[in-house]
mmCIF file of C-alpha atoms in Angstrom:
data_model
loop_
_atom_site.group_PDB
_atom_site.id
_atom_site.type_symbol
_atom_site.label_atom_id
_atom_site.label_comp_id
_atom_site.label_asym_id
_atom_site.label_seq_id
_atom_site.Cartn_x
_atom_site.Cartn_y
_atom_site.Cartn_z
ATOM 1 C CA UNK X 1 -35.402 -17.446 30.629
ATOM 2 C CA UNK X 2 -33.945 -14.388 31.882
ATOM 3 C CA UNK X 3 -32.556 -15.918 35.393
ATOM 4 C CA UNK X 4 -31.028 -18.581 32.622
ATOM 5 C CA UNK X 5 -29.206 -15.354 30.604
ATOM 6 C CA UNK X 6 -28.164 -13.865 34.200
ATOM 7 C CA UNK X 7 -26.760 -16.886 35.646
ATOM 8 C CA UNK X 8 -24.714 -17.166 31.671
ATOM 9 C CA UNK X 9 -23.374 -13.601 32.174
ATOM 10 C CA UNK X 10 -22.799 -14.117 35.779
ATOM 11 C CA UNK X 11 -18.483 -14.288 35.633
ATOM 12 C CA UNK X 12 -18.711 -12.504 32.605
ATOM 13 C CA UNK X 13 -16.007 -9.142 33.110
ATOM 14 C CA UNK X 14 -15.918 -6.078 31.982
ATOM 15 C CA UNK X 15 -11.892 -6.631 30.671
ATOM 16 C CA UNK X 16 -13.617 -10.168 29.224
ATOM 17 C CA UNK X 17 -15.632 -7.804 26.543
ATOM 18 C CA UNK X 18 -11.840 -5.684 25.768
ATOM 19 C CA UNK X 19 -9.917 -9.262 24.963
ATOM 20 C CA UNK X 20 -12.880 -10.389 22.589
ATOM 21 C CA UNK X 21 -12.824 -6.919 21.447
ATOM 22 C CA UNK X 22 -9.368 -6.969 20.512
ATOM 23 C CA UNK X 23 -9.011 -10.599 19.150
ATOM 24 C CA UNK X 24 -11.660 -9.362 16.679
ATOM 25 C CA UNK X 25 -10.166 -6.449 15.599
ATOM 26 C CA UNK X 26 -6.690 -7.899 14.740
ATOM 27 C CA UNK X 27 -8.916 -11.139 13.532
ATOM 28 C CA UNK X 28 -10.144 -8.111 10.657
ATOM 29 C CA UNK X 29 -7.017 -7.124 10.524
ATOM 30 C CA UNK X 30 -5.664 -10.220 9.584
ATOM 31 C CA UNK X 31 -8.063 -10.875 6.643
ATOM 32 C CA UNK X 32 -7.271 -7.022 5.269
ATOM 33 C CA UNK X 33 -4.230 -7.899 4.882
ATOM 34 C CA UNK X 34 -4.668 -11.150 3.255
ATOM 35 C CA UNK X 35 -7.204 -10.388 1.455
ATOM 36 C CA UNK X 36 -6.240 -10.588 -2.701
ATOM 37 C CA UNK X 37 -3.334 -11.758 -1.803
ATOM 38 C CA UNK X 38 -2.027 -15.630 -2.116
ATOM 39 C CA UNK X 39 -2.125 -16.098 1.550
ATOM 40 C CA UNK X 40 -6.045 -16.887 1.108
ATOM 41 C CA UNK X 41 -5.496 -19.858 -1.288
ATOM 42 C CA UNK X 42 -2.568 -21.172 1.173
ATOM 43 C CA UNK X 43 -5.034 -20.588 4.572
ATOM 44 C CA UNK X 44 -7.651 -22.660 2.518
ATOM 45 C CA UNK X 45 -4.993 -25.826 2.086
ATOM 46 C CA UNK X 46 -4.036 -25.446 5.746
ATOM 47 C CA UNK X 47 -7.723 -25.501 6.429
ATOM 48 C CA UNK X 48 -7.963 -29.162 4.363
ATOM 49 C CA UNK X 49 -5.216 -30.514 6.140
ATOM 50 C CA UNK X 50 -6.646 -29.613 9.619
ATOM 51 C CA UNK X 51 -10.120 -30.822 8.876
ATOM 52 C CA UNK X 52 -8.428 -34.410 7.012
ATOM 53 C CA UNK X 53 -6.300 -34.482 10.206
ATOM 54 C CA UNK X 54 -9.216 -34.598 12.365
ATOM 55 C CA UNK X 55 -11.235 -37.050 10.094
ATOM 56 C CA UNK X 56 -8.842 -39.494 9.483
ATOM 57 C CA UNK X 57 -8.527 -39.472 13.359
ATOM 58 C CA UNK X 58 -12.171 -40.145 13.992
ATOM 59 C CA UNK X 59 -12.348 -42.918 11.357
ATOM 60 C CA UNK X 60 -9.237 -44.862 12.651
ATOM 61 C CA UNK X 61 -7.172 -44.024 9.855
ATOM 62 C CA UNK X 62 -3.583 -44.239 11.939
ATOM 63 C CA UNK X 63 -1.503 -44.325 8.360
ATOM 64 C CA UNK X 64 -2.721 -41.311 7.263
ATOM 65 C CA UNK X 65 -2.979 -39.645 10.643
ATOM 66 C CA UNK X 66 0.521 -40.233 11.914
ATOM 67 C CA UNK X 67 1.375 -38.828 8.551
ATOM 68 C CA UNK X 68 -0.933 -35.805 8.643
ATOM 69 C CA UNK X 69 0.338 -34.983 12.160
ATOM 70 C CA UNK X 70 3.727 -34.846 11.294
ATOM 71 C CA UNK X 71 3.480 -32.689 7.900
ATOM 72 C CA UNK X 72 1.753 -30.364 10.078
ATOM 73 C CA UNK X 73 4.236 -30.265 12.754
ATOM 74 C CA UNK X 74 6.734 -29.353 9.858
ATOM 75 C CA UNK X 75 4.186 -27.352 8.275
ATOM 76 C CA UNK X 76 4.473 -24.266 11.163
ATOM 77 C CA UNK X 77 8.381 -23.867 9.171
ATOM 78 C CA UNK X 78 6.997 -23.789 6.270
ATOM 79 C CA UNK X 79 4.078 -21.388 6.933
ATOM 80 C CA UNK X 80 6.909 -18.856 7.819
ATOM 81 C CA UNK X 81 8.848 -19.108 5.504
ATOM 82 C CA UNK X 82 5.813 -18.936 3.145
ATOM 83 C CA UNK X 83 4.111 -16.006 4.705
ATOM 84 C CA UNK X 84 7.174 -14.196 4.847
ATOM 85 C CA UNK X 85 5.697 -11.010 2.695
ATOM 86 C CA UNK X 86 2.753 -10.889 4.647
ATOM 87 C CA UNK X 87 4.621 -10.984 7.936
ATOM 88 C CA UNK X 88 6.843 -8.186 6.832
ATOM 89 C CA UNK X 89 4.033 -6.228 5.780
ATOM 90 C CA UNK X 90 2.183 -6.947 9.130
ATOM 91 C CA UNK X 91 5.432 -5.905 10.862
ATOM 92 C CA UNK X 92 5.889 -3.153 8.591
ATOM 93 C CA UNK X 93 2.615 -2.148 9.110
ATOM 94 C CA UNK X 94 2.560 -1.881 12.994
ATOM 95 C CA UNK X 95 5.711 0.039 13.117
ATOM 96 C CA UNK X 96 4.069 2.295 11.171
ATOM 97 C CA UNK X 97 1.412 2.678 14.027
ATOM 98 C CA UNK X 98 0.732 6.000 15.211
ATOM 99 C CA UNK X 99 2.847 5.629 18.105
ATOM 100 C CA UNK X 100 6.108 5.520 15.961
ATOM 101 C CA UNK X 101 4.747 7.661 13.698
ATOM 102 C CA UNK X 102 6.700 11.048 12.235
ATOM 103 C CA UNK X 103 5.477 13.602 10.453
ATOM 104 C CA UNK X 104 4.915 12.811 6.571
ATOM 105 C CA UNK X 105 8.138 14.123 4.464
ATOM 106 C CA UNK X 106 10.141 17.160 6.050
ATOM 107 C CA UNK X 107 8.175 20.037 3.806
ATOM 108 C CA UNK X 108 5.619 22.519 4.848
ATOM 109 C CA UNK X 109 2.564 22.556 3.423
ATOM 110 C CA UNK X 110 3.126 24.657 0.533
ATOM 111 C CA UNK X 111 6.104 22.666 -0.324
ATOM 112 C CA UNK X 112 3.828 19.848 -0.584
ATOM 113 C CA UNK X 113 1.182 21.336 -2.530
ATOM 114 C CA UNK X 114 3.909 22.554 -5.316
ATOM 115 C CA UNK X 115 5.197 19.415 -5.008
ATOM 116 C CA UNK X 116 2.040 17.677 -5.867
ATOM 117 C CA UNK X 117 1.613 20.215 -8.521
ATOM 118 C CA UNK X 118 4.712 19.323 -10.387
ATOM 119 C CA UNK X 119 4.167 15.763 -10.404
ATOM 120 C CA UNK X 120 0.628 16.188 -11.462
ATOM 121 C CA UNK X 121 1.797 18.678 -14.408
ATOM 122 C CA UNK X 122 4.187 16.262 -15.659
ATOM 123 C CA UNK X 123 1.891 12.661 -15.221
ATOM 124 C CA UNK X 124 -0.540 15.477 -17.654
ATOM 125 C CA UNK X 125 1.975 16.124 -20.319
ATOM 126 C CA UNK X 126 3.045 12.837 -20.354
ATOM 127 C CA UNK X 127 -0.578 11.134 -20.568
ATOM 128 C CA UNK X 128 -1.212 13.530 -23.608
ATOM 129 C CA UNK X 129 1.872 11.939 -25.107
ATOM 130 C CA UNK X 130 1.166 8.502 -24.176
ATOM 131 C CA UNK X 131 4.792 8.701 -22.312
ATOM 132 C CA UNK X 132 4.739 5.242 -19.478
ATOM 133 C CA UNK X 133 6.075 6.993 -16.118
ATOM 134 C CA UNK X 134 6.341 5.475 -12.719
ATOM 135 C CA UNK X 135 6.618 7.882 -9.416
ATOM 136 C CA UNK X 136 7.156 6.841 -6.123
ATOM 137 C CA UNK X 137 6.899 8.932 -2.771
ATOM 138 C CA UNK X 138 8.351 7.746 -0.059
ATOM 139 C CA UNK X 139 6.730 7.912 2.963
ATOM 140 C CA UNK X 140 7.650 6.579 6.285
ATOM 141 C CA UNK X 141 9.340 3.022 4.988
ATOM 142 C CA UNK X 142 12.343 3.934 3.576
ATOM 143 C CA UNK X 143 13.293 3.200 0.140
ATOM 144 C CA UNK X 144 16.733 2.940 0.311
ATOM 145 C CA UNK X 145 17.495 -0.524 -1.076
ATOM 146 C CA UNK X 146 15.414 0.752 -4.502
ATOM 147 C CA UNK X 147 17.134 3.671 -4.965
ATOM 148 C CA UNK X 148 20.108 1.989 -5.139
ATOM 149 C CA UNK X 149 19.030 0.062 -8.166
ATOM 150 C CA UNK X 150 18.885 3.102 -9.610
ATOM 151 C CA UNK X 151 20.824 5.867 -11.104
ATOM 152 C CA UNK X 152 21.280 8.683 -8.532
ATOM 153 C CA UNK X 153 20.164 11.985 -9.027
ATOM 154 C CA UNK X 154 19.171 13.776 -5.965
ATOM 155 C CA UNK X 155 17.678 17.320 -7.937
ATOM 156 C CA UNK X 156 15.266 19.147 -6.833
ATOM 157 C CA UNK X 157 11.310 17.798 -8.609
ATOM 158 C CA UNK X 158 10.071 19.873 -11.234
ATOM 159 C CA UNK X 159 7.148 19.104 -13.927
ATOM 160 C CA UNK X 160 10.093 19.734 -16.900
ATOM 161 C CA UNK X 161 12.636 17.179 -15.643
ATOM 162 C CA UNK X 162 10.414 14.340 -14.265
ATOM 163 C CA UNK X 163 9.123 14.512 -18.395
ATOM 164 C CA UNK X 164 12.347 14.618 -19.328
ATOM 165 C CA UNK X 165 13.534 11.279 -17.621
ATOM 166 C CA UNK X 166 10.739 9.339 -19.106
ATOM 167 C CA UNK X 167 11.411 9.859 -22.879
ATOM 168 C CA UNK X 168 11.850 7.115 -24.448
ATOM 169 C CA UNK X 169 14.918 5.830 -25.539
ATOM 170 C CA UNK X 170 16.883 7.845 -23.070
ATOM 171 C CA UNK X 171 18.972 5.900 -20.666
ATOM 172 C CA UNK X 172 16.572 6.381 -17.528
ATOM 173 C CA UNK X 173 13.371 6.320 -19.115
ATOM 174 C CA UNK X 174 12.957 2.956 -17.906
ATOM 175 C CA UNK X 175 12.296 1.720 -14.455
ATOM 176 C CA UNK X 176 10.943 4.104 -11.608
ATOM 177 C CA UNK X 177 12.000 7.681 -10.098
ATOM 178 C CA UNK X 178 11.865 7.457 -6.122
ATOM 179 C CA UNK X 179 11.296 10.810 -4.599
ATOM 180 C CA UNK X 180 11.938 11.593 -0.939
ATOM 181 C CA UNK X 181 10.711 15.196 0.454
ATOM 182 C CA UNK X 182 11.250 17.293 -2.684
ATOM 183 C CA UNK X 183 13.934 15.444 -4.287
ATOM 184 C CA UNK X 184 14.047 12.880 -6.845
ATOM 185 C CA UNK X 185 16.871 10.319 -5.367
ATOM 186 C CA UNK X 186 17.174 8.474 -8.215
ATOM 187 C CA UNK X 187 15.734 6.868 -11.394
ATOM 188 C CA UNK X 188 16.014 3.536 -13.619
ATOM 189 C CA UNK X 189 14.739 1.802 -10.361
ATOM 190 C CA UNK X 190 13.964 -1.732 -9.855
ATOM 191 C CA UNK X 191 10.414 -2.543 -7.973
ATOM 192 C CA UNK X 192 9.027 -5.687 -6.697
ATOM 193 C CA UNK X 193 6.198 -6.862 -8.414
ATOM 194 C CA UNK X 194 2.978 -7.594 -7.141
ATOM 195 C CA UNK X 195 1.828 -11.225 -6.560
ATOM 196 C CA UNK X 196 -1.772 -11.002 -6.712
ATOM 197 C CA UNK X 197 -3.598 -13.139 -8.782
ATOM 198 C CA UNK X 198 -6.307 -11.440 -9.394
ATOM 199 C CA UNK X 199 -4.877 -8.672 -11.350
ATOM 200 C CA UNK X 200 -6.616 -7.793 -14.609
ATOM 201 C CA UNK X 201 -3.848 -8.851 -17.666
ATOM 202 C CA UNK X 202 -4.476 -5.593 -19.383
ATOM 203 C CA UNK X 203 -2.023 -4.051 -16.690
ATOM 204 C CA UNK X 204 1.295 -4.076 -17.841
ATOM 205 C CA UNK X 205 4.817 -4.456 -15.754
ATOM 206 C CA UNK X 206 4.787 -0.218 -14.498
ATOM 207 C CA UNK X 207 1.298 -0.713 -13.081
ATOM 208 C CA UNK X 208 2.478 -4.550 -11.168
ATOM 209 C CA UNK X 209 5.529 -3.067 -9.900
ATOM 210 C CA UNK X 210 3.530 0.289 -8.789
ATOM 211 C CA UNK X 211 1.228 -2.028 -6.859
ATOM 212 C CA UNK X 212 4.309 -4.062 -5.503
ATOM 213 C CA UNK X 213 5.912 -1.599 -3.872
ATOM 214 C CA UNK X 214 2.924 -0.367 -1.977
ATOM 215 C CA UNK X 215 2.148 -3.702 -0.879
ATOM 216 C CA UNK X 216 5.971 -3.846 0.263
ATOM 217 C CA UNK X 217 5.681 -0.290 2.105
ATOM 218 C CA UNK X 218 3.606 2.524 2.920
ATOM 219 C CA UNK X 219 4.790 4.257 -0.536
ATOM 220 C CA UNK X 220 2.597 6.035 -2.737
ATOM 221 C CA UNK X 221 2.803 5.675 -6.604
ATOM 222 C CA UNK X 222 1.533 7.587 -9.431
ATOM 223 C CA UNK X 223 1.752 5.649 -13.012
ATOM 224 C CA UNK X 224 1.109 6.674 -16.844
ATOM 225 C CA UNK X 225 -0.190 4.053 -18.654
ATOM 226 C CA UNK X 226 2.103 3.789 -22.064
ATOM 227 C CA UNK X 227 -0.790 2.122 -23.954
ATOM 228 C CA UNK X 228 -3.786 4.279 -22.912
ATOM 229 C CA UNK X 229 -2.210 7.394 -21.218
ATOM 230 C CA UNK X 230 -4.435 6.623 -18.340
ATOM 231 C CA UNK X 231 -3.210 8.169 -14.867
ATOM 232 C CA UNK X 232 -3.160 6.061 -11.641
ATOM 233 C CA UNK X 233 -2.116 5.953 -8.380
ATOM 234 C CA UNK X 234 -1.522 2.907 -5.906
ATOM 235 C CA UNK X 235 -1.666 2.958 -2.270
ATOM 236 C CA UNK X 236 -1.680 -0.221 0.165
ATOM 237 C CA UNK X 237 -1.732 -2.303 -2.688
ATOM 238 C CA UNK X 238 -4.690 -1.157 -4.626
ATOM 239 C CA UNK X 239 -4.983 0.791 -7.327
ATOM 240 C CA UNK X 240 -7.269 3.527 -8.215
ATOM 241 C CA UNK X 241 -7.370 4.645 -12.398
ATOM 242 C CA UNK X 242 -8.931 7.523 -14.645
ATOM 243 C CA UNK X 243 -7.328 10.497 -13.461
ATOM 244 C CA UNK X 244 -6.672 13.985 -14.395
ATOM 245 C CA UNK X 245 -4.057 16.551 -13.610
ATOM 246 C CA UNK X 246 -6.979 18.515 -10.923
ATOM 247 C CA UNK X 247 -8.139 14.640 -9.282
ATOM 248 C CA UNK X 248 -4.329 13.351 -9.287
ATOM 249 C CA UNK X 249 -3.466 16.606 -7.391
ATOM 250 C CA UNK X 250 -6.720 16.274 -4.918
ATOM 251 C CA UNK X 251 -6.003 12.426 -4.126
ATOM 252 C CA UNK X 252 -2.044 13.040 -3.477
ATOM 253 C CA UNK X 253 -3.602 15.731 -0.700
ATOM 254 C CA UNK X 254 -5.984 13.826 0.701
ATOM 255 C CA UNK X 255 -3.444 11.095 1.068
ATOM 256 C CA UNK X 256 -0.555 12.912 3.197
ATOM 257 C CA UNK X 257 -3.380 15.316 4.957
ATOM 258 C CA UNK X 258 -3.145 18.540 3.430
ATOM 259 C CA UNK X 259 -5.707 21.146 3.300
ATOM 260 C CA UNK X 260 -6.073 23.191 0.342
ATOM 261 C CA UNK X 261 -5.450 26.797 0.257
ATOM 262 C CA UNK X 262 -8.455 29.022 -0.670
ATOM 263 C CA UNK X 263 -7.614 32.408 -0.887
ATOM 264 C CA UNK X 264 -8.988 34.629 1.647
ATOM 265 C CA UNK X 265 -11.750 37.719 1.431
ATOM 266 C CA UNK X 266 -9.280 40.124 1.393
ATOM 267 C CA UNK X 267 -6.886 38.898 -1.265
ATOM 268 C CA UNK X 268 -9.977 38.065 -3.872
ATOM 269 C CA UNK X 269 -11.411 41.292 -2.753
ATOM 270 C CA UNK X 270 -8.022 42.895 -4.374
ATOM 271 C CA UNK X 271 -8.166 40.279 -7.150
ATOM 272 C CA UNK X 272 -11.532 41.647 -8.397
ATOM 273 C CA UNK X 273 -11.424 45.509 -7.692
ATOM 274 C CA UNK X 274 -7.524 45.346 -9.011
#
């Protein structure tokens, strides 16, 4: 039994383990970033046609073979042109790798931080008042072609004017503010919605177009719910709900990498004998 395993591994190569290796990673890849997504019902009909392909072959069905054959041939277009999200993504995705990579925004970290505290400060105020709000960071992908179906601002982020552009009734409460570094570009913006099926239908249109832009690019997006008041943020497509102010602040950090700042011995030693 052993000679039998030997004599199976015999050719077998060290650089034979890497290319199974990597097939399997981008094979779990692949599914990630199907997963939830339309592109599983479509794989399943491709699937059907395949295996009817192959059956009608072996049972002499030359009709409905010939016919299967050619859809298929014809089908390769189509699959482009219907997996054109998920290619982007994928495409989007790898460029994104850390080998093209650049540093997250162009802030220090305690630009960041007081960043993240304004936005958390205002999703607060505004989830007291059951205000709907949509933020967007921008990240690596740029956003470009949303904030120009916006209205340009380009100020500087604070808690008192991101709650100020969500009142309602006032011409840019409605739509999305797109923030690059520390600068809100523009609001009233247009998002993609999300496709998914498999969304639950309490979600309203902020919450689908918070989860299609982060399917669409590497953006993150906080959201106040205008029925409940209910903080969320999206990221890669999913969406994670039930937040306060402190857990908003802690998940934006963890997100883009930033340590928090604990004050050292010396200044709480002050603090307290002050």
């Amino acid at each position: 039994m052993s000679l039998q395993i030997l004599e199976l591994f015999k050719g077998f190569r060290l650089r034979d383990l890497l290319d199974i290796a990597i097939v399997a990673f981008v094979s779990y890849e692949a599914i990630q970033l199907i997963r939830g997504t339309r592109a599983v019902q479509l794989l399943k009909g491709l699937v059907v046609l395949v295996v009817s392909t192959k059956l009608s072959e072996w049972l002499g069905l030359y009709t409905i073979n010939w016919i299967l054959r050619n859809a298929m041939t014809v089908g390769v277009i189509a699959l482009i042109v219907v997996f054109q999200p998920e290619l982007r993504r994928a495409l989007e995705q790898l460029g994104r790798g850390k080998l093209f990579s650049t540093p997250l925004f162009g802030l220090a970290e305690d630009e960041m931080n007081q960043l993240f505290d304004c936005i958390a400060e205002a999703a607060e105020e505004l989830s007291k008042e059951q205000i709907g709000a949509l933020v967007v960071l921008e990240k690596q992908t740029g956003l470009n072609e949303y904030i120009e179906t916006g209205v340009k601002i380009e100020g500087r982020v604070s808690a008192k004017l991101l709650i100020n552009i969500f009142i309602p009734n006032t011409p840019l409460h409605d739509g999305a503010v797109i923030i690059r570094n520390d600068r809100i570009m523009a609001a009233s913006c247009y998002l993609p919605l999300t496709a998914n099926p498999n969304l639950s239908k309490e979600l309203g249109t902020r919450h689908r177009a918070a989860l299609g832009i982060t399917e669409e690019t590497d953006a993150v997006a906080v959201v106040v719910s205008e029925e409940t008041g209910v903080i969320s943020v999206a990221k890669d497509g999913k969406l994670t709900r039930y937040l306060d102010a402190e857990t908003l602040k802690n998940m934006l950090r963890d997100i883009y990498e930033i340590k928090e700042k604990r004050p050292s011995i010396w200044s709480s030693w002050r603090k307290n004998n002050a």
